[in-house]
Amino acid sequence: MPNQANFQQTVEKRLTQPTADYGKRNDGTKKGKGWLGVIDLGGGNVATEYTTQSDAVKVNGQRVDFPTLVPTLTPAEIEAMKKVISSKGEIPEPIMQKAIEHARKQIAANKSVFVE
């Protein structure tokens, strides 16, 4: 498991990589580098956001998309999410709770849940 200093360097490196086309979200807006930058999934695949919805995150009474790859994840949780993304599996509850908390804080601050 990587130590915190190496983890921080990896995150900083991901955030400074050049902008590329990462596709579009379900609402048609362009995806960016995400909160953790570009994450290598292997086999030439990368992830920047892994979006979900929950009844716990609503704006004006409507469920909204929000990312699960958020800055509060540990290195082990990021590794777990890489497996989830690659297999399109279920998001582990502790990770989902961190994503919900992050989205709620962003919404409460009148900010986008996504890195803009």
Coordinates of N, CA, C and O in Angstrom, one line a residue:
M1 N 0.9 -1.2 0.0 CA 0.0 0.0 0.0 C 0.9 1.2 0.0 O 1.9 1.3 0.7
P2 N 0.6 2.2 -0.8 CA 1.4 3.4 -0.9 C 1.3 4.3 0.4 O 0.3 4.3 1.0
N3 N 2.4 5.0 0.7 CA 2.3 5.8 1.9 C 1.7 7.2 1.5 O 1.5 7.5 0.3
Q4 N 1.4 8.0 2.5 CA 0.6 9.2 2.3 C 1.4 10.2 1.4 O 0.8 10.8 0.5
A5 N 2.7 10.3 1.6 CA 3.5 11.2 0.7 C 3.4 10.8 -0.7 O 3.2 11.7 -1.6
N6 N 3.6 9.5 -1.0 CA 3.6 9.0 -2.4 C 2.2 9.2 -3.0 O 2.0 9.6 -4.1
F7 N 1.2 9.0 -2.1 CA -0.2 9.1 -2.6 C -0.4 10.6 -3.0 O -1.0 10.9 -4.0
Q8 N 0.0 11.5 -2.2 CA -0.2 12.9 -2.4 C 0.5 13.3 -3.7 O 0.0 14.1 -4.5
Q9 N 1.7 12.8 -3.9 CA 2.4 13.1 -5.2 C 1.7 12.6 -6.4 O 1.6 13.3 -7.4
T10 N 1.1 11.4 -6.2 CA 0.4 10.8 -7.3 C -0.8 11.7 -7.7 O -1.1 11.9 -8.9
V11 N -1.6 12.1 -6.7 CA -2.7 13.0 -6.9 C -2.3 14.3 -7.6 O -3.0 14.7 -8.5
E12 N -1.3 14.9 -7.1 CA -0.8 16.1 -7.7 C -0.4 16.0 -9.1 O -0.7 16.8 -10.0
K13 N 0.3 14.8 -9.4 CA 0.7 14.5 -10.8 C -0.6 14.4 -11.7 O -0.6 14.9 -12.8
R14 N -1.6 13.7 -11.2 CA -2.8 13.5 -12.0 C -3.5 14.8 -12.3 O -4.0 15.0 -13.3
L15 N -3.5 15.7 -11.3 CA -4.2 17.0 -11.5 C -3.5 17.9 -12.4 O -4.1 18.9 -12.9
T16 N -2.2 17.7 -12.7 CA -1.4 18.6 -13.5 C -1.3 18.1 -15.0 O -0.6 18.7 -15.8
Q17 N -1.9 16.9 -15.2 CA -1.8 16.3 -16.6 C -2.6 17.2 -17.5 O -3.6 17.8 -17.1
P18 N -2.2 17.2 -18.8 CA -2.9 18.0 -19.8 C -4.4 17.6 -19.9 O -4.7 16.4 -19.7
T19 N -5.2 18.5 -20.3 CA -6.7 18.3 -20.4 C -6.9 17.4 -21.7 O -6.3 17.7 -22.7
A20 N -7.7 16.4 -21.5 CA -8.1 15.6 -22.7 C -9.6 15.5 -22.7 O -10.3 16.0 -21.9
D21 N -10.1 14.8 -23.7 CA -11.5 14.6 -23.8 C -11.8 13.3 -23.1 O -11.4 12.2 -23.5
Y22 N -12.6 13.4 -22.0 CA -12.9 12.3 -21.2 C -14.4 11.9 -21.4 O -14.9 11.1 -20.6
G23 N -15.0 12.4 -22.4 CA -16.4 12.1 -22.7 C -17.4 13.0 -22.0 O -17.0 14.1 -21.6
K24 N -18.6 12.6 -22.0 CA -19.7 13.5 -21.4 C -20.4 12.7 -20.3 O -20.5 11.5 -20.3
R25 N -20.9 13.5 -19.4 CA -21.8 13.0 -18.3 C -23.2 12.7 -18.9 O -23.5 13.1 -20.0
N26 N -24.0 12.1 -18.1 CA -25.4 11.7 -18.5 C -26.2 13.0 -18.9 O -27.0 12.9 -19.8
D27 N -25.9 14.1 -18.3 CA -26.6 15.3 -18.6 C -26.0 16.1 -19.9 O -26.5 17.1 -20.2
G28 N -25.0 15.5 -20.5 CA -24.4 16.1 -21.7 C -23.2 17.0 -21.4 O -22.6 17.4 -22.4
T29 N -22.9 17.4 -20.2 CA -21.8 18.2 -19.9 C -20.5 17.4 -20.0 O -20.5 16.2 -19.8
K30 N -19.4 18.1 -20.4 CA -18.1 17.5 -20.6 C -17.5 17.1 -19.3 O -17.5 17.9 -18.3
K31 N -17.0 15.9 -19.2 CA -16.2 15.4 -18.1 C -14.9 16.1 -18.0 O -14.3 16.4 -19.1
G32 N -14.4 16.3 -16.8 CA -13.0 16.8 -16.7 C -12.1 15.8 -16.0 O -12.4 14.6 -16.0
K33 N -11.0 16.3 -15.4 CA -10.1 15.4 -14.7 C -10.6 14.8 -13.4 O -10.0 13.9 -12.9
G34 N -11.6 15.4 -12.9 CA -12.2 14.8 -11.7 C -11.4 15.3 -10.5 O -10.3 15.9 -10.6
W35 N -11.9 14.9 -9.3 CA -11.2 15.4 -8.0 C -9.9 14.7 -7.8 O -9.0 15.2 -7.1
L36 N -9.7 13.5 -8.4 CA -8.4 12.8 -8.2 C -7.5 12.7 -9.4 O -6.5 12.1 -9.4
G37 N -7.9 13.4 -10.5 CA -7.2 13.4 -11.7 C -7.5 12.1 -12.5 O -8.4 11.4 -12.2
V38 N -6.6 11.8 -13.4 CA -6.8 10.7 -14.3 C -6.3 9.4 -13.6 O -5.1 9.4 -13.2
I39 N -7.1 8.5 -13.5 CA -6.8 7.2 -12.8 C -6.6 6.1 -13.9 O -7.6 5.9 -14.6
D40 N -5.5 5.5 -13.9 CA -5.2 4.4 -14.8 C -5.9 3.1 -14.4 O -5.6 2.6 -13.3
L41 N -6.7 2.6 -15.3 CA -7.4 1.4 -15.0 C -6.8 0.2 -15.6 O -7.2 -1.0 -15.4
G42 N -5.7 0.4 -16.3 CA -5.0 -0.7 -17.0 C -5.6 -0.9 -18.4 O -6.8 -0.5 -18.7
G43 N -4.9 -1.6 -19.2 CA -5.4 -1.9 -20.6 C -5.7 -0.7 -21.4 O -6.6 -0.7 -22.3
G44 N -5.1 0.5 -21.1 CA -5.3 1.7 -21.9 C -6.6 2.4 -21.4 O -7.0 3.4 -22.1
N45 N -7.3 2.0 -20.4 CA -8.5 2.6 -19.9 C -8.1 3.5 -18.7 O -7.3 3.2 -17.9
V46 N -8.9 4.7 -18.6 CA -8.7 5.6 -17.5 C -10.1 6.0 -17.0 O -11.1 5.8 -17.7
A47 N -10.1 6.5 -15.8 CA -11.3 7.1 -15.2 C -10.9 8.4 -14.6 O -9.9 8.6 -14.0
T48 N -11.9 9.3 -14.7 CA -11.7 10.6 -14.0 C -12.9 10.9 -13.0 O -12.7 11.6 -12.0
E49 N -14.0 10.4 -13.4 CA -15.2 10.5 -12.6 C -15.9 9.1 -12.7 O -15.8 8.4 -13.7
Y50 N -16.6 8.7 -11.6 CA -17.5 7.6 -11.7 C -18.8 8.0 -11.0 O -18.8 8.1 -9.8
T51 N -19.7 8.3 -11.9 CA -20.9 9.0 -11.4 C -22.0 8.0 -10.9 O -22.2 7.0 -11.5
T52 N -22.8 8.5 -10.0 CA -23.9 7.7 -9.5 C -25.0 8.7 -9.0 O -24.8 9.9 -9.1
Q53 N -26.1 8.2 -8.5 CA -27.2 8.9 -7.9 C -27.6 8.3 -6.6 O -27.4 7.1 -6.4
S54 N -28.2 9.0 -5.8 CA -28.8 8.5 -4.5 C -29.9 9.4 -4.1 O -29.9 10.6 -4.3
D55 N -30.9 8.8 -3.4 CA -31.9 9.7 -2.8 C -31.4 10.6 -1.7 O -32.0 11.6 -1.3
A56 N -30.1 10.3 -1.3 CA -29.5 11.2 -0.3 C -28.9 12.5 -0.8 O -28.5 13.4 -0.1
V57 N -28.9 12.6 -2.2 CA -28.4 13.8 -2.8 C -29.4 14.3 -3.8 O -29.5 13.7 -4.9
K58 N -30.1 15.4 -3.4 CA -31.1 16.0 -4.3 C -30.9 17.5 -4.4 O -30.4 18.1 -3.4
V59 N -31.3 18.0 -5.5 CA -31.3 19.5 -5.7 C -32.7 19.8 -6.1 O -33.2 19.2 -7.1
N60 N -33.4 20.7 -5.4 CA -34.8 21.0 -5.7 C -35.7 19.8 -5.8 O -36.5 19.7 -6.7
G61 N -35.4 18.8 -4.9 CA -36.2 17.6 -4.8 C -35.9 16.6 -5.9 O -36.5 15.5 -5.9
Q62 N -34.9 16.8 -6.7 CA -34.6 15.9 -7.8 C -33.2 15.3 -7.5 O -32.3 16.0 -7.2
R63 N -33.1 14.0 -7.7 CA -31.8 13.3 -7.6 C -30.9 13.8 -8.7 O -31.3 14.1 -9.8
V64 N -29.7 14.0 -8.3 CA -28.7 14.5 -9.3 C -27.5 13.6 -9.3 O -27.2 12.8 -8.4
D65 N -26.8 13.6 -10.5 CA -25.5 12.8 -10.6 C -24.5 13.4 -9.7 O -24.4 14.7 -9.6
F66 N -23.6 12.6 -9.1 CA -22.5 13.1 -8.4 C -21.3 12.1 -8.5 O -21.6 10.9 -8.7
P67 N -20.1 12.5 -8.4 CA -19.0 11.6 -8.5 C -18.7 10.8 -7.3 O -18.9 11.2 -6.2
T68 N -18.1 9.6 -7.5 CA -17.7 8.8 -6.4 C -16.2 8.8 -6.1 O -15.7 8.5 -5.1
L69 N -15.5 9.3 -7.1 CA -14.0 9.5 -7.0 C -13.8 10.9 -6.4 O -13.6 11.9 -7.1
V70 N -13.8 10.9 -5.1 CA -13.7 12.2 -4.4 C -12.4 12.3 -3.5 O -11.8 11.2 -3.2
P71 N -12.0 13.5 -3.1 CA -10.7 13.7 -2.4 C -10.6 13.0 -1.1 O -9.5 12.8 -0.6
T72 N -11.7 12.6 -0.5 CA -11.6 11.9 0.9 C -11.4 10.4 0.8 O -11.2 9.8 1.9
L73 N -11.3 9.9 -0.4 CA -11.0 8.4 -0.5 C -9.6 8.1 -0.1 O -8.7 8.9 -0.4
T74 N -9.4 7.0 0.5 CA -8.0 6.5 0.9 C -7.4 5.8 -0.4 O -8.2 5.5 -1.3
P75 N -6.1 5.6 -0.4 CA -5.5 4.9 -1.5 C -6.2 3.5 -1.7 O -6.4 3.1 -2.8
A76 N -6.5 2.8 -0.6 CA -7.1 1.5 -0.7 C -8.5 1.6 -1.3 O -8.9 0.7 -2.1
E77 N -9.2 2.7 -0.9 CA -10.6 2.9 -1.5 C -10.5 3.2 -3.0 O -11.4 2.8 -3.8
I78 N -9.5 3.9 -3.4 CA -9.3 4.2 -4.8 C -9.0 2.9 -5.6 O -9.6 2.7 -6.7
E79 N -8.2 2.0 -5.0 CA -7.9 0.7 -5.6 C -9.2 -0.1 -5.7 O -9.5 -0.7 -6.7
A80 N -10.0 0.0 -4.7 CA -11.3 -0.7 -4.7 C -12.2 -0.2 -5.8 O -12.9 -0.9 -6.6
M81 N -12.2 1.1 -6.0 CA -13.0 1.8 -7.0 C -12.5 1.4 -8.4 O -13.3 1.3 -9.4
K82 N -11.2 1.2 -8.6 CA -10.7 0.8 -9.9 C -11.3 -0.5 -10.3 O -11.7 -0.7 -11.4
K83 N -11.4 -1.4 -9.3 CA -12.0 -2.7 -9.6 C -13.5 -2.6 -9.9 O -14.0 -3.2 -10.8
V84 N -14.2 -1.7 -9.1 CA -15.6 -1.5 -9.3 C -15.9 -1.0 -10.7 O -16.8 -1.4 -11.5
I85 N -15.1 0.0 -11.1 CA -15.3 0.7 -12.4 C -15.0 -0.3 -13.5 O -15.8 -0.4 -14.5
S86 N -13.9 -1.1 -13.4 CA -13.6 -2.1 -14.5 C -14.6 -3.1 -14.6 O -14.9 -3.6 -15.7
S87 N -15.3 -3.5 -13.5 CA -16.2 -4.6 -13.6 C -17.7 -4.1 -13.6 O -18.6 -4.9 -13.7
K88 N -17.8 -2.8 -13.5 CA -19.2 -2.1 -13.4 C -19.9 -2.7 -12.2 O -21.1 -3.0 -12.2
G89 N -19.2 -3.0 -11.1 CA -19.7 -3.6 -9.9 C -20.4 -2.5 -9.0 O -20.5 -1.4 -9.4
E90 N -20.8 -3.0 -7.9 CA -21.5 -2.1 -6.9 C -20.5 -1.3 -6.1 O -19.5 -1.8 -5.7
I91 N -20.8 -0.1 -5.9 CA -20.0 0.8 -5.1 C -20.1 0.4 -3.6 O -21.2 0.4 -3.1
P92 N -18.9 0.2 -3.0 CA -19.0 -0.2 -1.5 C -19.6 0.9 -0.7 O -19.4 2.1 -1.0
E93 N -20.4 0.6 0.3 CA -21.1 1.5 1.1 C -20.2 2.6 1.7 O -20.6 3.8 1.7
P94 N -19.0 2.3 2.3 CA -18.2 3.4 2.9 C -17.8 4.4 1.8 O -17.7 5.6 2.1
I95 N -17.5 4.0 0.6 CA -17.2 4.9 -0.5 C -18.4 5.7 -0.9 O -18.3 6.9 -1.1
M96 N -19.5 5.1 -1.0 CA -20.7 5.8 -1.3 C -21.0 6.9 -0.3 O -21.4 8.0 -0.6
Q97 N -20.8 6.5 1.0 CA -21.1 7.5 2.0 C -20.2 8.7 1.9 O -20.6 9.9 2.1
K98 N -18.9 8.5 1.6 CA -17.9 9.6 1.4 C -18.4 10.4 0.2 O -18.3 11.7 0.2
A99 N -18.8 9.8 -0.9 CA -19.2 10.5 -2.1 C -20.5 11.4 -1.8 O -20.6 12.5 -2.2
I100 N -21.4 10.8 -1.0 CA -22.6 11.5 -0.6 C -22.2 12.7 0.2 O -22.7 13.9 0.0
E101 N -21.4 12.5 1.2 CA -21.0 13.6 2.1 C -20.3 14.7 1.3 O -20.6 15.9 1.5
H102 N -19.4 14.4 0.4 CA -18.7 15.3 -0.5 C -19.7 16.1 -1.3 O -19.6 17.4 -1.4
A103 N -20.6 15.4 -1.9 CA -21.6 16.1 -2.8 C -22.5 17.0 -2.0 O -22.7 18.2 -2.4
R104 N -22.9 16.6 -0.8 CA -23.8 17.5 0.0 C -23.0 18.8 0.4 O -23.6 19.8 0.4
K105 N -21.7 18.6 0.7 CA -20.9 19.8 1.1 C -20.8 20.8 -0.1 O -20.9 22.0 0.1
Q106 N -20.6 20.2 -1.2 CA -20.5 21.1 -2.4 C -21.8 21.8 -2.7 O -21.8 23.0 -3.0
I107 N -22.9 21.1 -2.6 CA -24.2 21.7 -2.9 C -24.5 22.7 -1.8 O -25.0 23.8 -2.1
A108 N -24.2 22.4 -0.5 CA -24.5 23.4 0.5 C -23.7 24.7 0.3 O -24.1 25.8 0.7
A109 N -22.5 24.6 -0.3 CA -21.6 25.7 -0.6 C -22.0 26.4 -1.9 O -21.3 27.3 -2.4
N110 N -23.1 25.9 -2.5 CA -23.5 26.4 -3.8 C -22.4 26.2 -4.9 O -22.2 27.1 -5.8
K111 N -21.8 25.1 -4.8 CA -20.7 24.7 -5.8 C -21.1 23.5 -6.6 O -21.9 22.7 -6.1
S112 N -20.5 23.3 -7.7 CA -20.8 22.0 -8.5 C -20.2 20.9 -7.7 O -19.2 21.0 -7.0
V113 N -20.8 19.7 -7.8 CA -20.3 18.5 -7.2 C -19.1 18.0 -8.0 O -18.4 17.1 -7.5
F114 N -19.0 18.5 -9.2 CA -17.9 18.1 -10.1 C -16.8 19.2 -10.1 O -17.1 20.3 -9.9
V115 N -15.6 18.8 -10.4 CA -14.5 19.7 -10.6 C -14.8 20.5 -11.9 O -15.0 19.9 -12.9
E116 N -14.8 21.8 -11.8 CA -15.1 22.6 -13.0 C -13.9 23.3 -13.5 O -13.0 23.6 -12.8

